[in-house]
């Protein structure tokens, strides 16, 4: 069983609403990530964090923001949801041992639909 | 163009048969290559990691190969089971991680 939890699993929301996707891990991992996944496409990195008070933008241009106030918690917020934000959002964590030798541990995702 | 290309995009096989999934990459420099399995509705789970010096590595019925010269990797599944139905994602790490789009495998009874 995964030690990384995402809520909600599914979310349908109207355009313009503010939403926060929750992600928590119990493994004490320093590094955490948010990915966007669309069917048949590769995962795209939206945000990542090296540890508490560290946040970085990923490859994918995004209108979302993240925070890392505690090691175990890495929420993602959309200030104003749009239909283009409809996607699967995956949170992941890993030990930071350099050279990406440590595997990513993924949550089961949040399927977001913006109407 | 994605720096990590996987083929085929999808594959249907009968239970008990073997199959091979391919991953070609142009990522450089190379640190390691990892295969993940993603069941429907779940997050990806790591199957195996290949480093530069490794040619073959097995994990049960899964065997990964790596040819760092030609920048190709394969994942061979032996005696497939219904539970092998999933997407298989190749991830190549260098300065960052690059993901393939995955191969969707369906195993039918």
mmCIF file of C-alpha atoms in Angstrom:
data_model
loop_
_atom_site.group_PDB
_atom_site.id
_atom_site.type_symbol
_atom_site.label_atom_id
_atom_site.label_comp_id
_atom_site.label_asym_id
_atom_site.label_seq_id
_atom_site.Cartn_x
_atom_site.Cartn_y
_atom_site.Cartn_z
ATOM 1 C CA UNK A 1 0.000 0.000 0.000
ATOM 2 C CA UNK A 2 1.131 3.515 -0.842
ATOM 3 C CA UNK A 3 2.310 5.740 1.972
ATOM 4 C CA UNK A 4 1.381 8.814 0.013
ATOM 5 C CA UNK A 5 -2.194 9.988 0.018
ATOM 6 C CA UNK A 6 -4.109 12.297 -2.253
ATOM 7 C CA UNK A 7 -7.543 13.781 -1.713
ATOM 8 C CA UNK A 8 -9.996 14.069 -3.217
ATOM 9 C CA UNK A 9 -9.843 11.158 -5.701
ATOM 10 C CA UNK A 10 -12.369 12.835 -7.986
ATOM 11 C CA UNK A 11 -13.446 16.464 -8.219
ATOM 12 C CA UNK A 12 -15.925 18.152 -10.554
ATOM 13 C CA UNK A 13 -15.970 21.910 -10.237
ATOM 14 C CA UNK A 14 -17.197 24.945 -12.127
ATOM 15 C CA UNK A 15 -15.053 27.453 -13.956
ATOM 16 C CA UNK A 16 -13.587 30.194 -11.792
ATOM 17 C CA UNK A 17 -13.625 28.261 -8.527
ATOM 18 C CA UNK A 18 -10.591 28.041 -6.258
ATOM 19 C CA UNK A 19 -9.497 24.496 -5.399
ATOM 20 C CA UNK A 20 -6.792 22.825 -3.367
ATOM 21 C CA UNK A 21 -5.579 19.298 -4.052
ATOM 22 C CA UNK A 22 -4.145 17.655 -0.969
ATOM 23 C CA UNK A 23 -1.073 15.416 -0.797
ATOM 24 C CA UNK A 24 0.497 13.879 2.294
ATOM 25 C CA UNK A 25 3.267 11.318 2.759
ATOM 26 C CA UNK A 26 4.333 9.421 5.856
ATOM 27 C CA UNK A 27 7.776 8.311 4.680
ATOM 28 C CA UNK A 28 9.680 11.413 5.743
ATOM 29 C CA UNK A 29 10.813 12.072 2.183
ATOM 30 C CA UNK A 30 12.394 15.435 1.518
ATOM 31 C CA UNK A 31 11.542 15.717 -2.152
ATOM 32 C CA UNK A 32 7.953 16.004 -3.367
ATOM 33 C CA UNK A 33 6.454 16.555 -6.817
ATOM 34 C CA UNK A 34 3.222 17.333 -8.629
ATOM 35 C CA UNK A 35 2.666 15.870 -12.094
ATOM 36 C CA UNK A 36 -0.104 16.272 -14.638
ATOM 37 C CA UNK A 37 -1.091 13.189 -16.607
ATOM 38 C CA UNK A 38 -3.361 13.095 -19.648
ATOM 39 C CA UNK A 39 -4.370 9.874 -21.473
ATOM 40 C CA UNK A 40 -1.659 8.568 -23.789
ATOM 41 C CA UNK A 41 0.728 11.360 -22.845
ATOM 42 C CA UNK A 42 3.852 11.494 -20.725
ATOM 43 C CA UNK A 43 3.738 12.886 -17.199
ATOM 44 C CA UNK A 44 4.538 16.578 -17.008
ATOM 45 C CA UNK A 45 6.175 18.101 -13.932
ATOM 46 C CA UNK A 46 4.220 21.071 -12.573
ATOM 47 C CA UNK A 47 5.959 21.799 -9.259
ATOM 48 C CA UNK A 48 8.504 20.232 -6.947
ATOM 49 C CA UNK A 49 10.059 20.805 -3.557
ATOM 50 C CA UNK A 50 13.412 19.869 -2.006
ATOM 51 C CA UNK A 51 12.082 20.226 1.519
ATOM 52 C CA UNK A 52 10.324 22.562 3.925
ATOM 53 C CA UNK A 53 9.978 26.119 2.570
ATOM 54 C CA UNK A 54 11.346 25.033 -0.833
ATOM 55 C CA UNK A 55 9.134 25.197 -3.947
ATOM 56 C CA UNK A 56 10.127 25.205 -7.618
ATOM 57 C CA UNK A 57 8.230 25.374 -10.904
ATOM 58 C CA UNK A 58 8.487 22.447 -13.260
ATOM 59 C CA UNK A 59 8.473 22.168 -17.043
ATOM 60 C CA UNK A 60 4.765 22.699 -17.518
ATOM 61 C CA UNK A 61 3.525 26.251 -17.472
ATOM 62 C CA UNK A 62 0.890 26.286 -14.788
ATOM 63 C CA UNK A 63 -1.462 28.668 -13.075
ATOM 64 C CA UNK A 64 -1.217 26.666 -9.884
ATOM 65 C CA UNK A 65 0.774 27.297 -6.721
ATOM 66 C CA UNK A 66 2.170 24.994 -4.043
ATOM 67 C CA UNK A 67 3.394 25.312 -0.477
ATOM 68 C CA UNK A 68 5.650 23.186 1.748
ATOM 69 C CA UNK A 69 5.195 24.234 5.343
ATOM 70 C CA UNK A 70 5.605 20.703 6.704
ATOM 71 C CA UNK A 71 7.717 17.843 5.353
ATOM 72 C CA UNK A 72 4.740 15.543 4.966
ATOM 73 C CA UNK A 73 2.313 17.959 3.286
ATOM 74 C CA UNK A 74 2.472 19.425 -0.250
ATOM 75 C CA UNK A 75 -0.858 20.912 -1.371
ATOM 76 C CA UNK A 76 -1.498 22.291 -4.842
ATOM 77 C CA UNK A 77 -3.872 25.234 -5.324
ATOM 78 C CA UNK A 78 -5.650 26.508 -8.430
ATOM 79 C CA UNK A 79 -6.858 30.056 -7.780
ATOM 80 C CA UNK A 80 -9.333 30.058 -10.681
ATOM 81 C CA UNK A 81 -10.125 26.732 -12.326
ATOM 82 C CA UNK A 82 -10.601 26.580 -16.117
ATOM 83 C CA UNK A 83 -11.707 23.729 -18.416
ATOM 84 C CA UNK A 84 -8.077 23.495 -19.637
ATOM 85 C CA UNK A 85 -7.157 22.353 -16.107
ATOM 86 C CA UNK A 86 -9.191 19.178 -16.567
ATOM 87 C CA UNK A 87 -6.677 16.373 -16.049
ATOM 88 C CA UNK A 88 -5.266 13.773 -13.688
ATOM 89 C CA UNK A 89 -2.942 15.201 -11.021
ATOM 90 C CA UNK A 90 -0.370 12.888 -9.446
ATOM 91 C CA UNK A 91 1.637 13.675 -6.336
ATOM 92 C CA UNK A 92 4.930 11.862 -5.666
ATOM 93 C CA UNK A 93 7.768 11.833 -3.174
ATOM 94 C CA UNK A 94 11.301 10.479 -3.054
ATOM 95 C CA UNK A 95 14.365 10.372 -0.861
ATOM 96 C CA UNK A 96 16.873 12.936 -1.986
ATOM 97 C CA UNK A 97 20.039 10.921 -2.548
ATOM 98 C CA UNK A 98 21.177 12.593 -5.740
ATOM 99 C CA UNK A 99 21.133 11.445 -9.378
ATOM 100 C CA UNK A 100 17.507 10.376 -9.072
ATOM 101 C CA UNK A 101 18.563 6.905 -7.899
ATOM 102 C CA UNK A 102 15.682 6.781 -5.469
ATOM 103 C CA UNK A 103 12.317 5.746 -6.940
ATOM 104 C CA UNK A 104 9.310 8.006 -7.010
ATOM 105 C CA UNK A 105 6.450 6.952 -4.734
ATOM 106 C CA UNK A 106 3.164 8.091 -6.231
ATOM 107 C CA UNK A 107 -0.241 8.726 -4.785
ATOM 108 C CA UNK A 108 -3.297 7.406 -6.603
ATOM 109 C CA UNK A 109 -4.079 10.770 -8.128
ATOM 110 C CA UNK A 110 -6.890 13.304 -8.245
ATOM 111 C CA UNK A 111 -9.058 13.305 -11.355
ATOM 112 C CA UNK A 112 -10.130 16.931 -11.844
ATOM 113 C CA UNK A 113 -12.938 17.970 -14.203
ATOM 114 C CA UNK A 114 -13.671 21.662 -14.681
ATOM 115 C CA UNK A 115 -17.010 22.399 -16.324
ATOM 116 C CA UNK B 1 9.707 15.568 -29.761
ATOM 117 C CA UNK B 2 9.799 13.588 -26.532
ATOM 118 C CA UNK B 3 13.281 12.502 -25.511
ATOM 119 C CA UNK B 4 11.851 9.149 -24.375
ATOM 120 C CA UNK B 5 9.861 7.179 -26.954
ATOM 121 C CA UNK B 6 7.993 3.989 -26.075
ATOM 122 C CA UNK B 7 6.560 1.376 -28.397
ATOM 123 C CA UNK B 8 4.080 0.032 -29.017
ATOM 124 C CA UNK B 9 1.521 2.523 -27.730
ATOM 125 C CA UNK B 10 -0.782 -0.357 -26.878
ATOM 126 C CA UNK B 11 -0.617 -4.122 -26.946
ATOM 127 C CA UNK B 12 -3.130 -6.926 -26.456
ATOM 128 C CA UNK B 13 -1.909 -10.435 -25.653
ATOM 129 C CA UNK B 14 -3.411 -13.664 -24.383
ATOM 130 C CA UNK B 15 -2.807 -14.828 -20.849
ATOM 131 C CA UNK B 16 0.296 -16.983 -20.600
ATOM 132 C CA UNK B 17 2.039 -15.382 -23.584
ATOM 133 C CA UNK B 18 5.260 -13.370 -23.412
ATOM 134 C CA UNK B 19 5.704 -9.802 -24.622
ATOM 135 C CA UNK B 20 8.404 -7.166 -24.953
ATOM 136 C CA UNK B 21 7.998 -3.432 -24.541
ATOM 137 C CA UNK B 22 10.509 -0.981 -25.985
ATOM 138 C CA UNK B 23 11.958 2.308 -24.779
ATOM 139 C CA UNK B 24 14.305 4.436 -26.900
ATOM 140 C CA UNK B 25 15.781 7.611 -25.492
ATOM 141 C CA UNK B 26 17.945 10.535 -26.524
ATOM 142 C CA UNK B 27 18.475 11.888 -22.993
ATOM 143 C CA UNK B 28 22.108 12.758 -22.315
ATOM 144 C CA UNK B 29 24.035 12.476 -20.114
ATOM 145 C CA UNK B 30 22.521 9.297 -18.756
ATOM 146 C CA UNK B 31 22.217 8.418 -15.079
ATOM 147 C CA UNK B 32 19.654 5.627 -14.900
ATOM 148 C CA UNK B 33 16.508 4.224 -16.494
ATOM 149 C CA UNK B 34 13.549 3.026 -14.508
ATOM 150 C CA UNK B 35 10.421 1.109 -15.507
ATOM 151 C CA UNK B 36 7.152 1.818 -13.727
ATOM 152 C CA UNK B 37 3.861 -0.087 -13.790
ATOM 153 C CA UNK B 38 0.658 1.929 -13.528
ATOM 154 C CA UNK B 39 -2.581 0.077 -12.858
ATOM 155 C CA UNK B 40 -5.799 1.797 -13.889
ATOM 156 C CA UNK B 41 -6.808 4.379 -11.307
ATOM 157 C CA UNK B 42 -3.542 4.082 -9.393
ATOM 158 C CA UNK B 43 -0.200 5.857 -9.345
ATOM 159 C CA UNK B 44 2.867 4.348 -11.044
ATOM 160 C CA UNK B 45 4.972 1.859 -9.056
ATOM 161 C CA UNK B 46 8.654 1.229 -9.715
ATOM 162 C CA UNK B 47 9.485 -2.190 -11.199
ATOM 163 C CA UNK B 48 13.206 -1.959 -11.795
ATOM 164 C CA UNK B 49 16.110 0.445 -12.257
ATOM 165 C CA UNK B 50 18.933 0.113 -14.761
ATOM 166 C CA UNK B 51 22.205 1.975 -14.368
ATOM 167 C CA UNK B 52 24.829 2.585 -17.039
ATOM 168 C CA UNK B 53 26.843 -0.542 -16.270
ATOM 169 C CA UNK B 54 23.893 -2.947 -16.155
ATOM 170 C CA UNK B 55 22.697 -4.910 -19.189
ATOM 171 C CA UNK B 56 19.973 -7.085 -17.688
ATOM 172 C CA UNK B 57 17.978 -7.147 -14.485
ATOM 173 C CA UNK B 58 15.091 -9.372 -13.479
ATOM 174 C CA UNK B 59 12.232 -8.862 -11.044
ATOM 175 C CA UNK B 60 10.142 -12.017 -11.026
ATOM 176 C CA UNK B 61 8.524 -12.397 -14.439
ATOM 177 C CA UNK B 62 9.806 -8.974 -15.520
ATOM 178 C CA UNK B 63 13.221 -8.683 -17.176
ATOM 179 C CA UNK B 64 14.636 -5.317 -18.191
ATOM 180 C CA UNK B 65 17.540 -4.855 -20.577
ATOM 181 C CA UNK B 66 19.632 -1.804 -21.350
ATOM 182 C CA UNK B 67 21.925 -0.996 -24.253
ATOM 183 C CA UNK B 68 23.500 2.322 -23.317
ATOM 184 C CA UNK B 69 25.355 2.517 -26.634
ATOM 185 C CA UNK B 70 22.206 2.457 -28.739
ATOM 186 C CA UNK B 71 20.134 4.135 -25.991
ATOM 187 C CA UNK B 72 17.526 1.413 -25.942
ATOM 188 C CA UNK B 73 15.830 -0.496 -23.172
ATOM 189 C CA UNK B 74 13.260 -3.252 -23.184
ATOM 190 C CA UNK B 75 10.934 -4.776 -20.624
ATOM 191 C CA UNK B 76 10.138 -8.435 -21.200
ATOM 192 C CA UNK B 77 7.170 -9.996 -19.441
ATOM 193 C CA UNK B 78 7.140 -13.778 -19.236
ATOM 194 C CA UNK B 79 4.026 -15.945 -18.873
ATOM 195 C CA UNK B 80 1.691 -12.971 -18.685
ATOM 196 C CA UNK B 81 -1.129 -12.839 -16.161
ATOM 197 C CA UNK B 82 -4.363 -10.868 -16.142
ATOM 198 C CA UNK B 83 -2.884 -8.686 -13.399
ATOM 199 C CA UNK B 84 -0.162 -7.553 -15.797
ATOM 200 C CA UNK B 85 -2.774 -5.426 -17.574
ATOM 201 C CA UNK B 86 -1.516 -1.901 -16.950
ATOM 202 C CA UNK B 87 0.464 0.930 -18.469
ATOM 203 C CA UNK B 88 4.237 0.566 -18.379
ATOM 204 C CA UNK B 89 6.213 3.790 -18.234
ATOM 205 C CA UNK B 90 9.907 4.252 -18.987
ATOM 206 C CA UNK B 91 11.672 7.085 -17.123
ATOM 207 C CA UNK B 92 15.203 8.199 -17.973
ATOM 208 C CA UNK B 93 17.172 10.279 -15.473
ATOM 209 C CA UNK B 94 20.019 12.635 -16.189
ATOM 210 C CA UNK B 95 19.922 16.197 -14.914
ATOM 211 C CA UNK B 96 16.204 15.631 -14.466
ATOM 212 C CA UNK B 97 13.662 12.878 -15.140
ATOM 213 C CA UNK B 98 12.119 12.383 -18.575
ATOM 214 C CA UNK B 99 9.002 10.258 -18.932
ATOM 215 C CA UNK B 100 7.818 8.179 -21.847
ATOM 216 C CA UNK B 101 4.135 8.200 -22.760
ATOM 217 C CA UNK B 102 3.823 4.550 -21.751
ATOM 218 C CA UNK B 103 2.659 1.314 -23.326
ATOM 219 C CA UNK B 104 -0.859 0.198 -22.481
ATOM 220 C CA UNK B 105 -0.804 -3.614 -22.066
ATOM 221 C CA UNK B 106 -4.017 -5.638 -21.993
ATOM 222 C CA UNK B 107 -3.845 -9.324 -21.097
ATOM 223 C CA UNK B 108 -6.928 -11.274 -22.125
ATOM 224 C CA UNK B 109 -8.017 -14.682 -20.812
#
